[in-house]
Coordinates of C-alpha atoms in Angstrom, one line a residue:
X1 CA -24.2 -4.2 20.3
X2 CA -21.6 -3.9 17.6
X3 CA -23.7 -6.1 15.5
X4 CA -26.8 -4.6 16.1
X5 CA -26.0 -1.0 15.0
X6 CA -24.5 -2.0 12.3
X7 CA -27.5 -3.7 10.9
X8 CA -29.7 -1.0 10.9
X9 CA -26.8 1.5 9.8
X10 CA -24.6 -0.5 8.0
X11 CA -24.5 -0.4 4.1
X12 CA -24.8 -3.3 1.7
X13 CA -23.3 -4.9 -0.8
X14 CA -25.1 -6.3 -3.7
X15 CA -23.4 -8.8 -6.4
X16 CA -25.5 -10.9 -8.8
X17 CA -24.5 -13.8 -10.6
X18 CA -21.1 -13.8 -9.3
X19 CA -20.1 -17.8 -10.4
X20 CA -20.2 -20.3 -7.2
X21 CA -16.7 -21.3 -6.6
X22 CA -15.0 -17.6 -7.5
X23 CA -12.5 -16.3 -4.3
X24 CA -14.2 -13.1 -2.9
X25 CA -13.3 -11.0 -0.1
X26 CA -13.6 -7.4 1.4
X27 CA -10.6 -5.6 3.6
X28 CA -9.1 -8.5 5.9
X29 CA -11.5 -11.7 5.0
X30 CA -12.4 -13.6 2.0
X31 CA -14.2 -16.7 0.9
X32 CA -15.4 -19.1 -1.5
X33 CA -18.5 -17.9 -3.7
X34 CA -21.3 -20.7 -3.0
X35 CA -24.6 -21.0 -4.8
X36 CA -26.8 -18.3 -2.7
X37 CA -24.5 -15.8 -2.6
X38 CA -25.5 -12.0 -3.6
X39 CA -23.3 -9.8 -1.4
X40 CA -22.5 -8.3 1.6
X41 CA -24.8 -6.5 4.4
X42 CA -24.3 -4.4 7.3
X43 CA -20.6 -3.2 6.2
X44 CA -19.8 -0.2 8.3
X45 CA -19.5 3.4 6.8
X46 CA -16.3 4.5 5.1
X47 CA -13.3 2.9 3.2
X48 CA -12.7 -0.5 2.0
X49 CA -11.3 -2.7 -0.2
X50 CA -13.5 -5.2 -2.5
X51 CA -11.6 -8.0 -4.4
X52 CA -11.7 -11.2 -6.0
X53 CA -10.3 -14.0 -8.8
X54 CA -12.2 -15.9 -10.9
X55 CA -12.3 -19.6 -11.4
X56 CA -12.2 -21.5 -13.5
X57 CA -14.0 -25.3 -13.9
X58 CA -10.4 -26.7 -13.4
X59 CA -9.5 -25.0 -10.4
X60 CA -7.5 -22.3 -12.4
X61 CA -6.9 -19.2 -10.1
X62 CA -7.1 -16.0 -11.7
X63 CA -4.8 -13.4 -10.7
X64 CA -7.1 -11.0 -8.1
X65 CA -8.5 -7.5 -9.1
X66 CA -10.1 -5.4 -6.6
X67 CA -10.9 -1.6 -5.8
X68 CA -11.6 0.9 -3.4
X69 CA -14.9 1.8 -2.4
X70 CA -16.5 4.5 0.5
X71 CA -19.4 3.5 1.8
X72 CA -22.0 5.7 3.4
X73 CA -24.5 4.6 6.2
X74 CA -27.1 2.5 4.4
X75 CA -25.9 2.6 0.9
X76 CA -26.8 0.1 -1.1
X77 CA -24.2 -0.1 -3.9
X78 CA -25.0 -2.8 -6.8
X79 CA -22.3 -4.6 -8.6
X80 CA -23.5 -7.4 -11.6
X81 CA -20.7 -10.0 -12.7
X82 CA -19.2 -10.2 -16.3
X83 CA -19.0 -13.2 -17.8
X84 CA -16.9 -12.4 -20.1
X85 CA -14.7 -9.5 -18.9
X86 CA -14.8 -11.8 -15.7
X87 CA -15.4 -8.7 -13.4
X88 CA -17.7 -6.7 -11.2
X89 CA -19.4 -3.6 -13.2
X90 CA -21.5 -1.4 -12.0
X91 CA -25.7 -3.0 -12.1
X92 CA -28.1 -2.5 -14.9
X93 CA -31.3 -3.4 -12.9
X94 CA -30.3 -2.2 -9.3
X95 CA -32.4 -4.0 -6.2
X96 CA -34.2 -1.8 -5.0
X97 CA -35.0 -3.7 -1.0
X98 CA -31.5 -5.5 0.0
X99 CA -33.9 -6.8 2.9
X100 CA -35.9 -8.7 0.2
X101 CA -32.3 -11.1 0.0
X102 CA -31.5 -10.6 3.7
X103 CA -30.6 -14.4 3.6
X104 CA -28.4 -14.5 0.7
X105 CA -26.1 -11.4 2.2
X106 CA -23.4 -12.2 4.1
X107 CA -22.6 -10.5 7.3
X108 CA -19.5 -7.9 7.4
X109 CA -16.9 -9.7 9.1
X110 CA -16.3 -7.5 12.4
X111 CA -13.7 -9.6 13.6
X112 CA -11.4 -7.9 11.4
X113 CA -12.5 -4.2 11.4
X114 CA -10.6 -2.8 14.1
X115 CA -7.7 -4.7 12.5
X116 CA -8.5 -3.3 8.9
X117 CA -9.2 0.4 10.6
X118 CA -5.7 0.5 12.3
X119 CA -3.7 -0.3 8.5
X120 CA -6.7 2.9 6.8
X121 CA -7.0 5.2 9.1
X122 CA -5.9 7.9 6.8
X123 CA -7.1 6.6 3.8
X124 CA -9.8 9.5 2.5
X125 CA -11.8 9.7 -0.9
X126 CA -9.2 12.5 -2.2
X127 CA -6.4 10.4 -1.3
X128 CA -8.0 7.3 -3.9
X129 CA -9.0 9.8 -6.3
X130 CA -5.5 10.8 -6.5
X131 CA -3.4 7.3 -6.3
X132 CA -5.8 4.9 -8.5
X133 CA -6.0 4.0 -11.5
X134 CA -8.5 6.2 -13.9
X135 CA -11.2 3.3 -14.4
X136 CA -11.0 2.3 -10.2
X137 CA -9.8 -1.6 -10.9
X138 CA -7.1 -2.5 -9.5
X139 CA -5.2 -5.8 -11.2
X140 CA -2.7 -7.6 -9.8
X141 CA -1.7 -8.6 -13.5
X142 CA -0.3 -5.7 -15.1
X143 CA -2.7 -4.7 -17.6
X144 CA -0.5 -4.1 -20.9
X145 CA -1.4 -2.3 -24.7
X146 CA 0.6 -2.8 -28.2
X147 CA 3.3 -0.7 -28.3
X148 CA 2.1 1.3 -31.4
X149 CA 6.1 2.2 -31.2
X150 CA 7.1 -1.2 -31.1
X151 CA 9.1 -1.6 -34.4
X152 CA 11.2 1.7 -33.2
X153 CA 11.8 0.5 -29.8
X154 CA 12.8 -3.3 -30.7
X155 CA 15.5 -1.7 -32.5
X156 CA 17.0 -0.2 -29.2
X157 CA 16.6 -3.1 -27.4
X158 CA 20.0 -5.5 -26.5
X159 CA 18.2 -8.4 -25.1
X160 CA 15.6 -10.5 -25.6
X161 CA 13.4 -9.4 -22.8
X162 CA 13.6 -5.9 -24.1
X163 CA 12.9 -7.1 -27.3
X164 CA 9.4 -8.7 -26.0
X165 CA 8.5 -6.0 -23.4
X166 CA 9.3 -3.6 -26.2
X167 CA 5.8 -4.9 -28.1
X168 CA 3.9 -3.7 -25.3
X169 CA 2.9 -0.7 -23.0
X170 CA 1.3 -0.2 -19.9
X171 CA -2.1 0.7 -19.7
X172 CA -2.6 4.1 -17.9
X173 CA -6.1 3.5 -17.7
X174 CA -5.7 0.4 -15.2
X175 CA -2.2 1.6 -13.8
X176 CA -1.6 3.2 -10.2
X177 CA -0.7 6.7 -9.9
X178 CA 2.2 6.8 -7.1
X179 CA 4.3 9.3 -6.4
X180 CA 7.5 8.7 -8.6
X181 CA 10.7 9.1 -5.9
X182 CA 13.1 8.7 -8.1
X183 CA 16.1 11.2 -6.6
X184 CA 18.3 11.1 -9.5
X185 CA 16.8 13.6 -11.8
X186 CA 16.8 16.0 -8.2
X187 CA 20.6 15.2 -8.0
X188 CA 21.6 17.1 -11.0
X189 CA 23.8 20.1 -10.8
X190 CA 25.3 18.9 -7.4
X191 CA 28.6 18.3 -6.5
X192 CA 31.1 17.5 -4.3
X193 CA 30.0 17.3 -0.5
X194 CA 26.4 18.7 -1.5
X195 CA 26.1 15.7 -3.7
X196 CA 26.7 13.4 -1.1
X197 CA 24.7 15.4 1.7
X198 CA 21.6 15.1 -1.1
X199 CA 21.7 11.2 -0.8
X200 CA 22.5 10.9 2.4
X201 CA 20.2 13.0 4.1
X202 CA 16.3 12.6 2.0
X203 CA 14.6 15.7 3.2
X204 CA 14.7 17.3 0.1
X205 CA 12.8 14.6 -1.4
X206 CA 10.6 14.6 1.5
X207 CA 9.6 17.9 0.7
X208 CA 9.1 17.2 -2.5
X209 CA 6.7 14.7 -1.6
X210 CA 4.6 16.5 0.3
X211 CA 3.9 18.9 -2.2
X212 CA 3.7 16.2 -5.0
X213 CA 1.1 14.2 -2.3
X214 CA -0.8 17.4 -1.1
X215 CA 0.8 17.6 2.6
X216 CA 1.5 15.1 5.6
X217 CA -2.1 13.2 5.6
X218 CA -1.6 12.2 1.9
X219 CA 1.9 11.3 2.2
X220 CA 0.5 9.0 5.3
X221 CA -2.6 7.8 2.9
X222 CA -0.2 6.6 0.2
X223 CA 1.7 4.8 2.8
X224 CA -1.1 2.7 3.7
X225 CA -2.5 2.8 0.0
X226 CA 0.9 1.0 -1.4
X227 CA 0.7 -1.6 1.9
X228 CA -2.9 -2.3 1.2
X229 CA -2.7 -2.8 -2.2
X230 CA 0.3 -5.2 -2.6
X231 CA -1.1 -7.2 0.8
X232 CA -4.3 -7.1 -0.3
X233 CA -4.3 -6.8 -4.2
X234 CA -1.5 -8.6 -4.8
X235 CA 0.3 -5.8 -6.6
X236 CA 4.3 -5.9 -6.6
X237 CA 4.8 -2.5 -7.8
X238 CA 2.9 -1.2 -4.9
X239 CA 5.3 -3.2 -2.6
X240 CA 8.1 -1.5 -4.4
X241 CA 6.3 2.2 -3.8
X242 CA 6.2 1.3 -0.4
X243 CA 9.8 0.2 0.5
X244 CA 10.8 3.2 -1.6
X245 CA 8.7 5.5 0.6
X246 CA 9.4 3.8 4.1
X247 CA 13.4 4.2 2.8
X248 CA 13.1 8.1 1.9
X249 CA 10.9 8.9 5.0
X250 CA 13.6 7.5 7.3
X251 CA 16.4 8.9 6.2
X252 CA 15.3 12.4 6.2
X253 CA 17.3 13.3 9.0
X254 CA 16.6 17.4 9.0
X255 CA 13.0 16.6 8.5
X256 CA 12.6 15.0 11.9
X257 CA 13.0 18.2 13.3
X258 CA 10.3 20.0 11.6
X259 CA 8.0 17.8 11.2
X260 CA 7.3 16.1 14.5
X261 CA 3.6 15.0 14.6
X262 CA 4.1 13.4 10.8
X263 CA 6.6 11.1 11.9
X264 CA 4.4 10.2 15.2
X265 CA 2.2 9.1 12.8
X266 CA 4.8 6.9 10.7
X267 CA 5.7 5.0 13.5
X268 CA 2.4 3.9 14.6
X269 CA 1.4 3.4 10.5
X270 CA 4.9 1.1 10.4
X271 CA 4.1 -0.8 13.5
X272 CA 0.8 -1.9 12.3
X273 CA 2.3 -3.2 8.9
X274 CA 4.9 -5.2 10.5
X275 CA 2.2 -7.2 12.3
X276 CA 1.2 -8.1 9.0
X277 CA 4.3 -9.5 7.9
X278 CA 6.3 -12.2 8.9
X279 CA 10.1 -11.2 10.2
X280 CA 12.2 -12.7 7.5
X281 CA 9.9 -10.9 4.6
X282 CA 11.7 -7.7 4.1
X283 CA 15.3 -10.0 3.8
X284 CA 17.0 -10.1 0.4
X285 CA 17.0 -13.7 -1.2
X286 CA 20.5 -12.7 -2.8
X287 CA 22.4 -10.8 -0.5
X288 CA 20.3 -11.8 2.3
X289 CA 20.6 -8.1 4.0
X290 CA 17.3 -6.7 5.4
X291 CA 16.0 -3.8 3.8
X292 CA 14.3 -2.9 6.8
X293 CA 16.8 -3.1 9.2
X294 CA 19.2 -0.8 7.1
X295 CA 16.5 2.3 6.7
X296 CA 15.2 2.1 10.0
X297 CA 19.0 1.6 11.6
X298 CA 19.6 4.8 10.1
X299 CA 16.3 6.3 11.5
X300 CA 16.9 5.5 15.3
X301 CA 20.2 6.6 14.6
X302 CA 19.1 10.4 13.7
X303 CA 16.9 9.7 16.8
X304 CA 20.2 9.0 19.2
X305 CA 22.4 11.6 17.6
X306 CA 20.0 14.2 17.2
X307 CA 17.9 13.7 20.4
X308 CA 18.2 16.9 22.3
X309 CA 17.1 18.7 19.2
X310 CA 14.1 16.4 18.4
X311 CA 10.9 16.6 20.4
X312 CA 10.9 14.4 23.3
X313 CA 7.6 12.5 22.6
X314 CA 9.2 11.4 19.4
X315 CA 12.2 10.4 20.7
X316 CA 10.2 8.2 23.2
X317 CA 7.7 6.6 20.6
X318 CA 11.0 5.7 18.1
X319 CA 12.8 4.3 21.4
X320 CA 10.0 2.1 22.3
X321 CA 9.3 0.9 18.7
X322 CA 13.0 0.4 18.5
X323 CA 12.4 -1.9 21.3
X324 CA 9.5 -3.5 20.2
X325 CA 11.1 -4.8 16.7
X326 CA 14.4 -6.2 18.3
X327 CA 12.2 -8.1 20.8
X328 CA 9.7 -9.0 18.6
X329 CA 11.6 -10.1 15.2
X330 CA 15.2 -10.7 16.7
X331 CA 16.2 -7.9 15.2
X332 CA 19.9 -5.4 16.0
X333 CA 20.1 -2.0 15.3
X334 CA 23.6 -1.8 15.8
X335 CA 25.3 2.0 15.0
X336 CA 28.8 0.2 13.9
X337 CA 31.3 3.0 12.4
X338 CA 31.7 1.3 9.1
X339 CA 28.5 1.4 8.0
X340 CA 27.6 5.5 9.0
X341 CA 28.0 6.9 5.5
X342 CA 31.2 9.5 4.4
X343 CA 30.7 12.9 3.2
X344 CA 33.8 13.5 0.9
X345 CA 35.1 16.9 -0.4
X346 CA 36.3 16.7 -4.0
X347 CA 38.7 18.8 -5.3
X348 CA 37.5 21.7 -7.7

């Protein structure tokens, strides 16, 4: 039945001269590019992800590029493949009757859409007009410039990574636009216990955020944005955006009072990017302490202590995903004394 809407209602895909062996894939599948291949057909309405890395005759992967797109019932959206840029651009000579190359379109992959809706669901067209990059690609290679600064800045360099980065800057036109969450600049001017209240509690920079963000849905879209993008794009710096996020959302300990609904809707976002991800990912190779384990100890935490003051449907959702992680990944949330941080009072 699924199938058979869709067809009718679907939109399609079209890709010419996309080389036979390149990797290809939309939201949660991909393949290898064989010799009749000119697209996809039937791809439900809304958001999605497009992506792919060239090949080259060796076997040579290259590192994947991708972008958002938002389909409308019966689009037909035509992409041609550059040879020599070695990416999709938009069509020159767009087909006109996608039914004309019915058999060279691939079917959507439905297997995965319920999957792929449950990690988007509040992904919207103002929440990719604000995050990506100016041009829509998305590379998984950061794309750099010459530093036309780079004599002046090798100087200041010490070592010799700085002195190599130093010849280069990042391209805005192909670089993400996340919010920045860096708290130190915020920290300036306090003192004392207010200082330490500032980084132990995050609901200042919460607030920040959702101003920054435009309000609780975009703060939820860039969640899944940075997840998507590093799963699916292969982009570290989105990872990082997302740890950094996940970390100032749950230690915002005033701001699970206020904001109830929001951080229903963080829990159910988390649980469906930790089926993603196996249970020793979020462990540090060095110190071999889990990330994940510290920011969310500290969330159920706020839950326990500040339970009668916290709605009661929240309180039960954070309980049973509390649950659910030390069943499912072994892991304890274990409130032990010494590491609950200190507020200190200095003197004046």
């Amino acid at each position: 039945a699924v199938v058979s809407t869709q067809s009718t209602g679907g939109a399609f895909l079209i890709i010419k001269d996309m080389p036979v062996g390149t990797e290809f894939g939309v939201d949660y599948a991909s393949w290898t590019v064989g010799p009749k291949f000119m697209g996809l057909k039937m791809v439900p309405p809304g958001v999605h992800f497009i992506f792919y890395s060239a090949v080259s005759k060796q076997g040579t992967v290259a590192p994947r590029s991708g972008f958002f797109y938002t389909f409308t019932e019966g689009e037909v959206l035509c992409k041609d493949w550059s040879a020599v840029e070695e990416c999709l651009r938009t069509s020159t000579e767009p087909v006109q009757d996608p039914c004309s190359i019915d058999t060279h379109l691939a079917a959507y992959p439905f297997q995965h859409y319920q999957r792929w809706c449950s990690l988007s669901s509040h992904v919207t067209c103002a929440s990719l007009a604000r995050v990506q990059p100016p041009n829509i690609l998305i590379h998984s290679a950061t794309a750099l410039l010459p530093n036309p600064n780079a004599a002046e800045d090798t100087k200041s360099a010490v070592t010799v990574e700085q002195k190599l980065d130093a010849n280069f800057i990042a391209d805005t036109q192909n670089s993400l636009r996340f919010a920045k969450l860096d708290r130190r600049g915020a920290s300036k001017g306090r003192t004392g216990a207010d200082l330490s209240s500032f980084f132990i509690d995050t609901t200042d920079t919460v607030e920040w955020l959702m101003g920054e963000c435009g309000g609780e849905a975009e703060v939820l879209a860039e969640l899944q944005i940075s997840f998507l993008v590093f799963l699916l794009g292969h982009v570290y710096s989105a990872f990082d955006q997302w740890k950094q996020m996940v970390d100032t959302l749950c230690r915002a300990r005033a701001a699970l009072k206020t904001r109830p609904e929001f951080y229903k809707s963080f829990i159910r976002i988390l649980h469906f990017h930790l089926k993603e991800t196996p249970s020793d990912f979020f462990v540090d190779i060095v110190s071999r302490d889990n990330f994940l384990v510290s920011c969310l100890g500290e969330f159920f935490r706020t839950l326990c202590d500040e339970g009668e003051g916290l709605e009661e449907s929240l309180v039960s959702r954070g309980t049973k995903f509390k649950g659910h992680l030390e069943k499912h990944f072994d892991w304890e949330f274990i409130d032990s004394e010494e590491d609950l941080p200190v507020v200190v009072e200095l003197p004046a």
